[in-house]
């Protein structure tokens, strides 16, 4: 699940077209000319080291982020 401040946003992996990683950020590019720039330091749960590989492995499964 991706949250912006206190608003929760559910994002289907099938909407993700590509994802990139830098030292401190992830850039997730979605359909409809939408992109999310996420700061690694804001990750509340999960493992930052596997975040990008988890997204890439599920991009074509149709699973949403919360499931």
PDB file of C-alpha atoms in Angstrom:
ATOM      1  CA  UNK A   1       0.000   0.000   0.000  1.00  0.00           C
ATOM      2  CA  UNK A   2       1.330   3.423  -0.883  1.00  0.00           C
ATOM      3  CA  UNK A   3       0.387   6.278   1.447  1.00  0.00           C
ATOM      4  CA  UNK A   4       0.745  10.011   0.911  1.00  0.00           C
ATOM      5  CA  UNK A   5       0.654  11.654   4.312  1.00  0.00           C
ATOM      6  CA  UNK A   6      -2.536  10.269   5.885  1.00  0.00           C
ATOM      7  CA  UNK A   7      -4.274   9.299   2.629  1.00  0.00           C
ATOM      8  CA  UNK A   8      -3.980   5.681   1.542  1.00  0.00           C
ATOM      9  CA  UNK A   9      -3.694   5.004  -2.170  1.00  0.00           C
ATOM     10  CA  UNK A  10      -4.107   1.460  -3.501  1.00  0.00           C
ATOM     11  CA  UNK A  11      -2.157   0.834  -6.679  1.00  0.00           C
ATOM     12  CA  UNK A  12      -2.490  -2.221  -8.891  1.00  0.00           C
ATOM     13  CA  UNK A  13       0.843  -3.654  -9.999  1.00  0.00           C
ATOM     14  CA  UNK A  14      -0.552  -3.890 -13.540  1.00  0.00           C
ATOM     15  CA  UNK A  15      -0.640  -0.061 -13.665  1.00  0.00           C
ATOM     16  CA  UNK A  16       3.126   0.095 -13.061  1.00  0.00           C
ATOM     17  CA  UNK A  17       5.073   0.447 -16.307  1.00  0.00           C
ATOM     18  CA  UNK A  18       8.596   0.742 -14.878  1.00  0.00           C
ATOM     19  CA  UNK A  19      10.476   1.381 -11.664  1.00  0.00           C
ATOM     20  CA  UNK A  20      13.884   2.901 -10.963  1.00  0.00           C
ATOM     21  CA  UNK A  21      16.071   3.178  -7.890  1.00  0.00           C
ATOM     22  CA  UNK A  22      18.685   5.665  -6.721  1.00  0.00           C
ATOM     23  CA  UNK A  23      20.573   5.856  -3.453  1.00  0.00           C
ATOM     24  CA  UNK A  24      17.700   7.532  -1.567  1.00  0.00           C
ATOM     25  CA  UNK A  25      14.657   7.275  -3.864  1.00  0.00           C
ATOM     26  CA  UNK A  26      12.441   5.012  -5.944  1.00  0.00           C
ATOM     27  CA  UNK A  27      10.657   6.287  -9.039  1.00  0.00           C
ATOM     28  CA  UNK A  28       7.584   4.263  -9.966  1.00  0.00           C
ATOM     29  CA  UNK A  29       6.149   5.115 -13.410  1.00  0.00           C
ATOM     30  CA  UNK A  30       2.473   4.251 -13.900  1.00  0.00           C
ATOM     31  CA  UNK A  31      -0.011   4.457 -16.719  1.00  0.00           C
ATOM     32  CA  UNK A  32      -1.848   7.678 -17.588  1.00  0.00           C
ATOM     33  CA  UNK A  33       1.373   9.718 -17.407  1.00  0.00           C
ATOM     34  CA  UNK A  34       1.539   9.291 -13.628  1.00  0.00           C
ATOM     35  CA  UNK A  35       4.693   8.716 -11.582  1.00  0.00           C
ATOM     36  CA  UNK A  36       5.420   8.333  -7.890  1.00  0.00           C
ATOM     37  CA  UNK A  37       8.666   9.506  -6.345  1.00  0.00           C
ATOM     38  CA  UNK A  38       9.158   7.675  -3.059  1.00  0.00           C
ATOM     39  CA  UNK A  39      11.793   8.387  -0.418  1.00  0.00           C
ATOM     40  CA  UNK A  40      13.395   5.257   1.007  1.00  0.00           C
ATOM     41  CA  UNK A  41      13.546   6.842   4.456  1.00  0.00           C
ATOM     42  CA  UNK A  42       9.718   7.012   4.493  1.00  0.00           C
ATOM     43  CA  UNK A  43       9.234   3.250   4.099  1.00  0.00           C
ATOM     44  CA  UNK A  44       7.101   2.233   7.092  1.00  0.00           C
ATOM     45  CA  UNK A  45       7.151  -1.532   6.701  1.00  0.00           C
ATOM     46  CA  UNK A  46       8.929  -4.098   4.608  1.00  0.00           C
ATOM     47  CA  UNK A  47      12.507  -4.303   3.488  1.00  0.00           C
ATOM     48  CA  UNK A  48      13.992  -1.400   1.528  1.00  0.00           C
ATOM     49  CA  UNK A  49      16.596  -3.703  -0.029  1.00  0.00           C
ATOM     50  CA  UNK A  50      13.920  -5.844  -1.681  1.00  0.00           C
ATOM     51  CA  UNK A  51      11.273  -3.175  -2.397  1.00  0.00           C
ATOM     52  CA  UNK A  52      12.189  -2.655  -6.055  1.00  0.00           C
ATOM     53  CA  UNK A  53      12.656  -6.338  -6.837  1.00  0.00           C
ATOM     54  CA  UNK A  54       9.301  -7.104  -5.173  1.00  0.00           C
ATOM     55  CA  UNK A  55       7.563  -4.533  -7.377  1.00  0.00           C
ATOM     56  CA  UNK A  56       9.233  -5.794 -10.543  1.00  0.00           C
ATOM     57  CA  UNK A  57       8.387  -9.420  -9.777  1.00  0.00           C
ATOM     58  CA  UNK A  58       4.691  -8.570  -9.306  1.00  0.00           C
ATOM     59  CA  UNK A  59       4.174  -5.946 -12.044  1.00  0.00           C
ATOM     60  CA  UNK A  60       2.439  -8.369 -14.402  1.00  0.00           C
ATOM     61  CA  UNK A  61       0.490 -10.437 -11.858  1.00  0.00           C
ATOM     62  CA  UNK A  62      -2.522  -8.129 -11.397  1.00  0.00           C
ATOM     63  CA  UNK A  63      -2.015  -8.081  -7.631  1.00  0.00           C
ATOM     64  CA  UNK A  64      -2.636  -4.798  -5.875  1.00  0.00           C
ATOM     65  CA  UNK A  65      -0.139  -3.334  -3.441  1.00  0.00           C
ATOM     66  CA  UNK A  66      -2.271  -4.169  -0.407  1.00  0.00           C
ATOM     67  CA  UNK A  67      -2.531  -7.875  -1.311  1.00  0.00           C
TER      68      UNK A  67
END
